[in-house]
Amino acid sequence: MRAFLLTMAVLLAGCEADRMYFQPNSPQSRSAEVFSLSRLVASPGDVVRVSGRGFNKGMKVEIDGQSLNLQVDSSSEAFFVMPSVSPNPNIGVVFIDSSSKVAGYLALMSSAAQSKMPVMDADPGLICSDVTYRNPDGQIKVGNRTCSNDFLHCSRDGDINCVANASFPSVNLDSVKLQSRLMHTSLSIAGVSGLLPDCNEDGSFGCIVTGPLMAAAVKVGANAKILTGQSVAGVTGSYVPDFPSRSNVRLGDTVDNANGLLRDCNADNDTICVSSAAFPSIIKANLSAGVIKLGQTVAAMLGTLPFLRSPSLAVVKQKSDAIVLNVGEQCCETVGSLIVRSLDAASTWSPTNGTSYTVGTIVGAGQTIVAVSSLNLLADTTLLPARAYFYKAWAYDAANNYSATPVLADSITLPGNNFGSFLHKNELWVSRRSSSTYLGWPGTVNVASDTIWMTGALPGQGGMTTPLRLFELPLTAEFDYRLVADAADGFHFAWGKDITEYNSNEPLGVGGVGTSSAPSPTGYGILFHTYSNGGYTANVSLVRFVDNVVLSTFNVPLEDFINTDRHVKIVVTAHQVKLYLFGSSTPTIDYDNGSNWTITHKFVAFGAGTGGEWTDQFLSNITFTSP
């Protein structure tokens, strides 16, 4: 209708000044009226002031199909911001009050459409108030004729004689009536009620499925999914079920009115039954007699695994008069190990089941029982140097039954009085000395087992002890040294000498410790001179063996803190050595040889001073790393 009014206004004539005023001529009284706008032409973003009366909150402005809020300053003044509009020659402005009544129509043109403004020579009183035009002189004019009726905005379904809007647009009533058969009975559009009912019977159609009692169905092929004798959505079923055999149905369950026959498993190697926690399934292909305890049966397989397994034996220390064996872990029903030692030949003796034995029992020529208990380490002492010993071990249970297959240790030949070997932290060391049957590693019974007793004169011993082992560069040696009293010359750590070059009275060399009596063509060492009395000064020195030359020396209080462990770290690379004392991160000796060390023999050694020194130096917590 608004378009009709705009068109009619163009055909009318009228003239006004550059400000448009409007007063509706309707005989009806309205609470809000719009009189004028502050401008006739506006660009997007321009503020357009509005004058009138009865203004209140909630008023709207409709411009080119857009609905804007009118910003009310007072009952007679308001404004709005010009939006972006289409470039039509005339953009009418409709004002709607808070009760959805039309408060007025006014002319307003977009600045982009000025060139399209119509030119008319007419009386403004004959032109609608929402039409802007130019007179023949080029002046912009606006009509002042009221062309609108005071229609309300449509606000309910089926309203007539009202202004259609976005919420209640116009509709073709004849079209709605034609479509009423497709509308649900609960719907009404433009006063026309729907005719489409809910589905309420199986197989019905021409209705709406709303659920939950009714649902849509695909009838094509549905018969094959419906049991014979049943009908769904008007489709008669043809499916005949294939029920499982009674032998595949659990006992106590019923399928198609038939009781099941499949029972629970209740015995070893039971079949055609249902497994349970008490009788679980098992993969027989992965089962072997060797992993089943002897005398036991699993899945009809008789076990052959002995319930007594002989312990392993391994030599961990060896002196000229003693052997230390590591006894392997106990297994199964074992309560202890029986071990027999045989001299010069392997033992031919075996224990008798049901018989108990005691340590010290001689069971044959040169054959003695040395252990009948639960143990993991056997120290067999008072042996004969340079003789061969054999060990044989069985496991036994609480009833004195013995394992069927004993473990045999390899033949162990003890060294004479010159050399011995032993394991220290899984590393093999060799000890060289003159005449004693006492090794330098470990020390006496009152010293920790990983301690070197650095001494040259034990009771009954005329020479020093020297533990050695093979190495490759780079190497790192760490240990703690402890002095019982300030009454010994010192000890050394050396690398690069051969084992045969260590004699009974073989010091590292120089100073109060004495000069080497057998200089080596290769090798180097660090001398720890710990004695500080009688004019001597405690120091550390780096010595070259070929000529006993001191390459670097420093006076340090090695004798301080008697009976206290002092930490030492030595790092040797291809041509450099660093010595760290007392846990310091700064080296006391940091020496670069300028070229690689002269080394042909790959032994390192801990050694004491000259023969006849006091028994008052110990090395402990020793670690040694080398490729």
XYZ file of C-alpha atoms in Angstrom:
627
model
C 0.000 0.000 0.000
C 2.931 2.253 0.802
C 4.252 1.859 -2.756
C 0.815 2.832 -4.044
C 0.808 5.979 -1.945
C 4.302 6.929 -3.133
C 3.258 6.459 -6.764
C 0.143 8.541 -6.307
C 2.166 11.284 -4.670
C 4.338 11.687 -7.744
C 1.214 12.415 -9.782
C 0.181 15.184 -7.417
C 1.611 18.665 -7.264
C 2.740 20.699 -4.305
C 5.528 22.930 -3.136
C 7.275 23.639 0.163
C 10.478 25.055 1.515
C 13.665 23.015 2.103
C 12.228 21.679 5.383
C 9.298 19.277 5.240
C 6.381 19.600 7.634
C 3.553 17.144 7.951
C 0.417 16.889 9.985
C -1.849 13.946 9.345
C -5.354 14.905 8.408
C -6.965 11.799 9.766
C -9.915 12.568 11.933
C -8.690 9.985 14.436
C -6.677 11.255 17.334
C -3.221 9.676 17.855
C -0.911 9.918 20.788
C 2.214 10.525 18.643
C 2.529 12.747 15.551
C 5.526 13.652 13.371
C 5.690 17.195 11.971
C 9.035 17.643 10.252
C 12.584 16.416 9.480
C 15.748 18.466 9.722
C 16.775 17.555 6.145
C 15.236 16.283 2.941
C 18.382 14.576 1.587
C 20.689 12.449 3.756
C 23.743 10.251 3.310
C 24.395 7.025 5.258
C 25.590 7.995 8.743
C 23.919 11.444 8.768
C 21.864 12.348 11.862
C 18.300 13.290 10.941
C 16.420 15.277 13.597
C 12.640 14.761 13.952
C 10.052 17.211 15.391
C 6.543 16.361 16.497
C 4.539 15.655 19.607
C 3.612 12.762 21.859
C 6.979 11.030 21.298
C 7.727 8.087 23.613
C 10.157 5.222 23.995
C 9.690 2.258 21.659
C 8.969 4.251 18.494
C 10.356 2.875 15.218
C 11.510 4.317 11.893
C 11.045 2.290 8.677
C 13.266 3.325 5.757
C 13.588 1.352 2.528
C 12.394 -1.859 4.220
C 14.669 -1.387 7.272
C 13.315 -0.939 10.797
C 15.322 1.333 13.137
C 14.827 2.475 16.727
C 13.873 6.169 16.984
C 16.107 7.831 19.587
C 13.671 9.997 21.627
C 15.136 13.069 23.347
C 11.807 14.502 24.556
C 8.121 14.288 23.774
C 8.659 16.614 20.775
C 12.262 15.934 19.668
C 13.953 12.765 18.409
C 16.590 11.621 15.872
C 17.843 8.647 13.878
C 20.981 7.843 11.862
C 20.519 7.463 8.115
C 21.287 3.840 7.099
C 22.595 2.582 3.760
C 19.643 2.400 1.357
C 18.967 1.554 -2.281
C 19.497 4.381 -4.793
C 15.776 4.902 -5.461
C 14.605 8.409 -6.295
C 12.257 8.544 -3.302
C 12.947 6.916 0.044
C 9.917 7.452 2.220
C 10.166 7.442 6.012
C 7.402 5.835 8.082
C 7.193 6.490 11.821
C 5.551 3.868 14.053
C 4.592 4.635 17.648
C 4.983 2.214 20.571
C 1.486 0.796 19.976
C 2.435 -0.094 16.356
C 0.321 2.739 14.926
C 1.597 4.886 12.054
C 2.618 8.287 13.448
C 3.347 9.777 10.022
C 4.925 9.484 6.552
C 7.666 11.951 5.569
C 9.806 12.332 2.467
C 13.548 11.653 2.728
C 15.938 10.995 -0.127
C 19.323 9.292 -0.212
C 22.065 11.629 -1.386
C 23.102 8.958 -3.887
C 19.728 9.322 -5.635
C 19.608 13.100 -6.015
C 20.243 12.838 -9.729
C 17.178 10.604 -10.050
C 14.864 13.045 -8.264
C 11.760 13.777 -10.390
C 11.150 17.339 -11.679
C 7.557 18.505 -11.286
C 5.765 21.845 -11.537
C 2.917 21.146 -9.128
C 1.276 22.433 -6.016
C 2.860 20.682 -2.944
C -0.588 20.338 -1.482
C -1.410 17.854 -4.211
C 1.720 15.721 -3.648
C 2.026 13.135 -0.861
C 4.152 14.148 2.090
C 6.651 11.261 1.596
C 7.606 12.382 -1.969
C 10.650 14.598 -2.651
C 11.025 16.333 -6.049
C 12.563 19.326 -7.843
C 10.639 22.212 -9.318
C 11.631 23.590 -12.744
C 13.963 26.053 -10.999
C 15.974 23.133 -9.470
C 14.755 23.675 -5.925
C 14.189 20.544 -3.791
C 10.597 20.331 -2.629
C 8.451 17.885 -0.682
C 4.737 17.252 -0.838
C 2.537 18.102 2.112
C -0.546 16.026 1.294
C -1.435 13.294 3.773
C -1.773 10.116 1.731
C -1.794 7.426 4.422
C -4.557 5.788 6.370
C -4.098 5.191 10.039
C -3.623 1.407 9.730
C -2.149 -0.664 12.565
C 0.723 -3.086 11.955
C -0.450 -6.653 11.545
C 0.284 -8.501 14.802
C -1.835 -11.691 14.751
C -2.405 -14.505 12.343
C -5.413 -13.765 10.103
C -5.413 -9.950 10.699
C -6.779 -7.824 7.844
C -6.870 -4.074 7.157
C -3.409 -3.722 8.728
C 0.110 -3.021 7.556
C 2.056 -6.200 6.729
C 5.569 -6.416 8.225
C 8.533 -8.813 8.595
C 6.903 -10.720 11.465
C 3.484 -10.863 9.762
C 4.039 -10.694 5.979
C 1.183 -10.807 3.456
C 0.030 -14.207 2.220
C -2.066 -15.570 -0.662
C -5.097 -16.936 1.134
C -6.233 -19.087 -1.803
C -2.824 -20.765 -1.913
C -2.954 -21.482 1.825
C -6.397 -23.047 1.459
C -5.136 -25.300 -1.351
C -2.251 -26.469 0.894
C -4.355 -27.040 4.006
C -4.398 -30.803 3.345
C -0.619 -30.784 3.864
C -0.834 -28.836 7.122
C -1.130 -30.553 10.504
C -4.456 -30.158 12.227
C -2.747 -28.236 15.020
C -1.587 -25.493 12.584
C -3.485 -22.398 11.399
C -2.093 -19.994 8.774
C -3.956 -16.785 7.894
C -7.001 -18.241 9.624
C -6.877 -21.450 7.587
C -6.644 -24.648 9.736
C -4.641 -27.697 8.639
C -6.329 -30.969 7.682
C -3.405 -33.470 8.084
C -4.061 -35.729 11.149
C -1.676 -37.786 13.333
C -1.122 -41.430 12.410
C -2.833 -43.683 14.978
C -3.174 -47.105 13.336
C -0.645 -49.599 11.996
C -0.339 -49.264 8.216
C -2.187 -45.939 8.022
C -0.985 -43.278 5.562
C -1.852 -39.687 4.663
C -1.016 -38.716 8.223
C 1.904 -37.386 10.268
C 4.159 -39.699 12.328
C 4.720 -37.969 15.649
C 5.785 -40.894 17.874
C 6.570 -42.439 20.196
C 3.834 -44.979 19.441
C 4.086 -44.468 15.681
C 7.218 -44.375 13.494
C 8.002 -44.121 9.792
C 8.931 -47.344 8.022
C 10.489 -48.369 4.697
C 8.040 -50.947 3.414
C 10.196 -52.157 0.503
C 11.906 -55.377 1.609
C 10.516 -55.093 5.129
C 8.791 -58.476 4.932
C 12.174 -60.271 5.072
C 12.906 -58.550 8.390
C 9.608 -59.355 10.083
C 8.865 -62.723 11.661
C 6.414 -64.949 9.866
C 2.918 -64.369 11.220
C 3.675 -60.782 12.286
C 2.634 -57.559 10.553
C 4.318 -54.158 10.840
C 3.203 -51.018 8.959
C 0.796 -53.168 7.011
C 3.592 -55.486 5.844
C 3.255 -59.210 6.610
C 6.541 -60.809 7.681
C 8.251 -63.745 5.981
C 11.404 -64.128 8.155
C 11.946 -67.576 9.665
C 14.603 -67.477 12.466
C 17.454 -69.995 12.659
C 17.762 -70.707 16.374
C 21.047 -72.188 17.700
C 21.373 -75.832 18.558
C 20.575 -76.782 22.146
C 24.192 -77.863 22.548
C 25.266 -74.233 21.957
C 22.871 -72.767 24.529
C 23.959 -72.452 28.184
C 22.453 -74.975 30.550
C 19.518 -73.280 32.290
C 18.801 -70.912 29.382
C 15.873 -71.361 26.988
C 15.727 -70.419 23.292
C 12.528 -70.981 21.283
C 11.113 -72.961 24.195
C 14.113 -75.358 24.100
C 16.408 -75.836 27.152
C 20.161 -75.409 26.588
C 22.677 -78.227 27.110
C 26.033 -76.341 27.277
C 27.421 -76.820 30.821
C 30.250 -75.102 32.726
C 33.743 -76.645 32.682
C 34.469 -78.492 35.957
C 37.639 -80.522 35.343
C 41.144 -80.150 33.873
C 41.220 -80.620 30.081
C 37.411 -80.486 30.011
C 35.950 -79.702 26.575
C 32.602 -78.668 25.057
C 31.922 -76.498 28.097
C 32.027 -72.864 29.181
C 35.269 -71.679 30.825
C 35.217 -69.856 34.164
C 37.609 -68.305 36.688
C 38.124 -71.713 38.292
C 38.574 -73.432 34.921
C 39.877 -70.815 32.429
C 40.740 -71.537 28.812
C 44.338 -72.237 27.803
C 46.315 -72.212 24.540
C 47.705 -75.742 24.474
C 50.056 -74.902 21.596
C 51.966 -72.569 23.958
C 52.138 -75.155 26.728
C 55.147 -77.396 27.299
C 55.952 -79.995 29.920
C 59.109 -78.100 30.884
C 57.152 -75.217 32.400
C 54.804 -77.437 34.440
C 55.953 -78.649 37.849
C 57.089 -82.241 37.925
C 54.173 -84.498 38.900
C 51.522 -81.910 38.009
C 49.153 -82.016 35.024
C 47.766 -79.035 33.115
C 45.369 -79.595 30.193
C 46.295 -83.300 30.221
C 50.019 -82.433 29.880
C 52.304 -83.982 32.534
C 54.913 -81.546 33.840
C 58.646 -82.235 33.922
C 59.867 -79.023 35.630
C 61.834 -79.978 38.751
C 60.438 -78.384 41.871
C 63.996 -78.221 43.163
C 66.458 -76.369 40.932
C 70.154 -76.402 41.714
C 71.666 -72.957 42.374
C 74.283 -71.463 40.063
C 77.887 -71.028 41.225
C 80.288 -68.247 40.215
C 83.695 -67.211 41.532
C 83.723 -63.601 42.761
C 87.012 -63.507 44.719
C 90.096 -65.653 44.692
C 93.177 -65.602 46.908
C 96.024 -68.027 47.111
C 94.352 -69.572 50.172
C 90.644 -68.770 49.716
C 87.775 -68.787 47.220
C 84.541 -66.772 47.411
C 81.580 -68.181 45.453
C 78.355 -66.440 44.529
C 75.453 -68.889 45.076
C 72.530 -68.252 42.702
C 68.942 -67.517 43.690
C 66.827 -70.148 45.394
C 63.854 -71.467 43.446
C 60.548 -73.107 43.919
C 60.391 -75.226 47.115
C 64.091 -74.895 47.915
C 65.029 -74.112 51.529
C 68.806 -74.313 51.134
C 71.851 -75.417 49.153
C 74.216 -78.336 49.776
C 77.714 -77.671 48.363
C 80.609 -80.142 48.201
C 84.248 -79.155 47.577
C 86.598 -81.627 45.905
C 90.405 -81.306 45.723
C 92.263 -81.917 42.425
C 89.348 -83.822 40.793
C 85.606 -83.431 40.266
C 83.345 -84.856 42.977
C 81.701 -88.196 42.275
C 79.446 -88.112 45.341
C 75.656 -87.425 45.377
C 73.332 -86.950 48.402
C 70.551 -89.366 49.304
C 66.964 -88.076 49.457
C 65.585 -87.956 52.996
C 69.060 -87.706 54.561
C 70.361 -84.550 56.260
C 74.056 -83.600 56.159
C 76.336 -81.287 58.152
C 79.167 -78.971 57.145
C 82.615 -80.569 57.413
C 81.422 -84.085 56.607
C 83.957 -85.893 54.400
C 82.001 -87.799 51.770
C 84.935 -89.169 49.757
C 88.639 -88.807 49.107
C 89.352 -85.058 49.029
C 85.583 -84.360 49.065
C 84.103 -82.252 51.893
C 80.675 -80.696 52.474
C 81.257 -76.925 52.841
C 77.654 -75.611 52.963
C 74.229 -76.902 54.052
C 72.052 -73.782 54.388
C 70.299 -70.984 52.597
C 73.063 -68.646 51.416
C 74.039 -66.439 48.495
C 77.763 -66.138 49.223
C 80.214 -68.889 50.230
C 83.665 -67.951 51.582
C 85.804 -71.106 51.517
C 89.083 -70.406 53.380
C 92.239 -72.209 54.554
C 92.834 -73.652 51.084
C 96.137 -74.718 49.564
C 97.909 -72.373 47.109
C 98.468 -73.555 43.547
C 95.939 -76.429 43.886
C 92.804 -77.124 41.826
C 89.377 -77.168 43.477
C 85.976 -78.330 42.188
C 82.558 -77.432 43.607
C 79.221 -79.232 43.197
C 75.840 -77.870 44.438
C 72.308 -79.225 44.982
C 69.113 -77.586 46.188
C 67.119 -79.299 48.956
C 63.656 -78.903 50.459
C 62.255 -79.174 53.980
C 62.078 -82.987 53.696
C 65.745 -83.203 52.613
C 64.922 -84.092 49.014
C 67.710 -82.989 46.650
C 67.605 -81.598 43.114
C 68.118 -84.207 40.427
C 70.791 -82.350 38.445
C 73.573 -80.688 40.453
C 75.529 -77.644 39.288
C 79.265 -78.028 38.726
C 81.645 -75.089 39.060
C 84.560 -74.914 36.655
C 87.923 -76.115 37.890
C 89.447 -73.378 40.053
C 93.228 -73.398 40.399
C 94.440 -71.129 43.173
C 97.474 -68.940 42.479
C 100.792 -69.309 44.189
C 102.282 -66.606 46.339
C 103.043 -64.204 43.472
C 99.712 -63.580 41.707
C 96.021 -63.719 42.542
C 92.823 -62.600 40.809
C 89.481 -61.426 42.095
C 86.291 -59.667 40.936
C 85.506 -56.191 42.256
C 82.146 -54.762 41.163
C 82.126 -57.116 38.157
C 85.676 -56.060 37.188
C 88.594 -58.508 37.110
C 91.685 -57.378 39.028
C 95.086 -59.099 39.426
C 97.327 -58.765 42.477
C 101.115 -58.953 42.337
C 103.226 -59.316 45.487
C 106.373 -61.011 46.721
C 105.781 -63.758 49.212
C 102.654 -63.287 51.286
C 99.575 -65.405 50.912
C 97.597 -62.228 51.641
C 96.133 -60.242 48.751
C 96.078 -56.472 48.713
C 92.375 -56.532 47.871
C 90.330 -56.867 49.919
C 91.975 -56.002 53.194
C 91.808 -57.777 56.532
C 88.590 -58.968 58.106
C 88.093 -55.684 59.950
C 88.219 -53.642 56.738
C 85.335 -53.200 54.264
C 85.340 -55.770 51.458
C 85.850 -53.153 48.728
C 88.862 -51.574 50.507
C 92.496 -51.773 49.382
C 94.901 -51.989 52.295
C 97.755 -49.887 50.943
C 100.737 -51.229 52.889
C 104.137 -52.656 52.366
C 104.522 -54.741 55.511
C 101.766 -56.908 56.895
C 102.803 -59.279 59.639
C 104.755 -62.027 57.921
C 104.876 -60.160 54.602
C 108.017 -58.619 53.205
C 106.646 -56.803 50.168
C 103.874 -54.522 48.944
C 100.512 -55.423 47.448
C 99.458 -54.046 44.059
C 96.003 -54.567 42.527
C 95.943 -54.044 38.738
C 93.481 -54.183 35.846
C 93.411 -53.551 32.099
C 92.257 -50.181 30.762
C 91.664 -48.082 27.656
C 91.725 -44.277 27.535
C 89.925 -42.196 28.564
C 89.682 -43.481 32.139
C 88.256 -42.139 35.380
C 89.222 -43.427 38.826
C 87.525 -42.280 42.042
C 88.161 -43.409 45.624
C 88.337 -42.290 49.247
C 91.666 -42.547 51.101
C 91.950 -42.747 54.887
C 95.017 -42.453 57.146
C 95.009 -44.080 60.569
C 98.080 -42.070 61.608
C 100.558 -39.673 60.023
C 103.192 -42.414 59.817
C 103.445 -43.697 56.250
C 105.191 -42.500 53.120
C 102.218 -42.715 50.747
C 100.610 -44.557 47.854
C 100.206 -44.133 44.102
C 97.854 -44.547 41.138
C 99.676 -45.474 37.910
C 98.799 -46.199 34.296
C 100.835 -47.713 31.471
C 103.191 -50.226 33.216
C 103.220 -53.955 32.563
C 102.221 -56.436 35.255
C 105.687 -58.004 35.227
C 107.287 -54.659 36.082
C 105.810 -54.576 39.582
C 108.354 -55.999 42.021
C 108.158 -56.464 45.757
C 109.819 -53.177 46.672
C 108.459 -51.141 43.768
C 107.382 -47.600 44.668
C 106.143 -45.080 42.187
C 109.363 -43.130 42.611
C 110.893 -39.822 43.812
C 110.840 -37.978 47.094
C 110.602 -39.578 50.485
C 108.930 -42.607 48.993
C 112.125 -43.446 47.134
C 113.229 -43.860 43.546
C 112.061 -46.818 41.489
C 114.547 -49.650 41.318
C 113.139 -50.771 37.968
C 112.154 -47.810 35.759
C 109.537 -48.641 33.133
C 109.936 -47.678 29.460
C 106.311 -46.484 29.488
C 103.688 -45.251 31.902
C 102.880 -42.429 34.292
C 101.535 -42.128 37.780
C 100.389 -39.805 40.527
C 102.249 -40.093 43.853
C 100.360 -39.242 47.039
C 103.099 -38.441 49.616
C 101.090 -38.424 52.847
C 103.850 -38.273 55.493
C 104.550 -34.760 56.868
C 106.858 -35.338 59.841
C 110.654 -35.413 60.035
C 111.115 -32.573 57.551
C 108.851 -34.077 54.888
C 106.030 -32.109 53.252
C 102.839 -33.816 52.101
C 102.321 -33.364 48.347
C 101.021 -34.846 45.105
C 103.274 -35.356 42.083
C 102.814 -36.444 38.456
C 105.752 -38.745 37.552
C 107.027 -40.124 34.222
C 108.291 -43.675 34.715
C 111.003 -43.925 32.034
C 113.295 -41.551 33.942
C 111.422 -40.887 37.224
C 110.977 -37.218 36.236
C 108.399 -35.180 38.145
C 106.199 -33.403 35.558
C 104.057 -31.513 38.063
C 103.935 -31.296 41.860
C 101.891 -29.462 44.476
C 102.150 -29.325 48.270
C 98.743 -30.257 49.711
C 97.671 -31.297 53.240
C 97.052 -34.967 52.447
C 97.715 -35.877 56.079
C 94.879 -33.677 57.397
C 91.808 -35.241 58.991
C 93.277 -38.488 60.332
C 90.744 -41.366 60.271
C 88.578 -39.375 57.828
C 87.802 -40.383 54.249
C 89.130 -37.817 51.710
C 87.718 -38.071 48.172
C 90.027 -38.242 45.124
C 89.096 -38.159 41.416
C 91.548 -38.759 38.546
C 90.589 -38.209 34.880
C 93.064 -39.307 32.183
C 92.541 -38.614 28.460
C 94.875 -39.180 25.474
C 97.464 -36.602 26.595
C 96.004 -34.850 29.655
C 95.445 -35.655 33.323
C 93.321 -33.853 35.916
C 93.476 -34.558 39.659
C 90.641 -33.375 41.918
C 91.163 -33.498 45.704
C 88.723 -33.405 48.614
C 85.613 -33.196 46.355
C 86.705 -29.900 44.735
C 85.525 -29.049 41.194
C 88.859 -27.276 40.527
C 91.752 -29.631 39.658
C 94.879 -29.591 41.827
C 96.830 -30.968 38.853
C 95.761 -30.043 35.309
C 98.623 -31.222 33.100
C 98.737 -31.441 29.293
C 101.613 -33.595 28.015
C 101.662 -31.784 24.678
C 101.449 -35.119 22.891
C 99.873 -38.466 23.654
C 101.135 -40.397 26.662
C 103.888 -42.929 25.971
C 101.987 -46.109 26.805
C 102.453 -49.635 25.491
C 101.135 -51.662 28.430
C 97.442 -51.378 29.311
C 97.434 -51.810 33.100
C 96.410 -49.445 35.880
C 97.520 -50.055 39.445
C 97.057 -48.898 43.019
C 100.350 -49.295 44.904
C 101.921 -48.593 48.295
C 105.265 -47.038 49.084
C 108.486 -48.953 49.739
C 108.552 -52.214 51.624
C 108.410 -51.971 55.364
C 105.879 -49.121 55.550
C 103.230 -48.865 58.215
C 99.853 -50.512 57.890
C 97.871 -47.301 58.151
C 96.484 -46.421 54.689
C 93.193 -47.581 53.164
C 91.378 -46.881 49.878
C 87.605 -47.443 49.749
C 84.489 -46.634 47.663
C 86.552 -47.267 44.560
C 85.015 -46.805 41.107
C 86.897 -47.184 37.847
C 85.502 -46.565 34.361
C 87.262 -47.296 31.089
C 86.022 -48.371 27.627
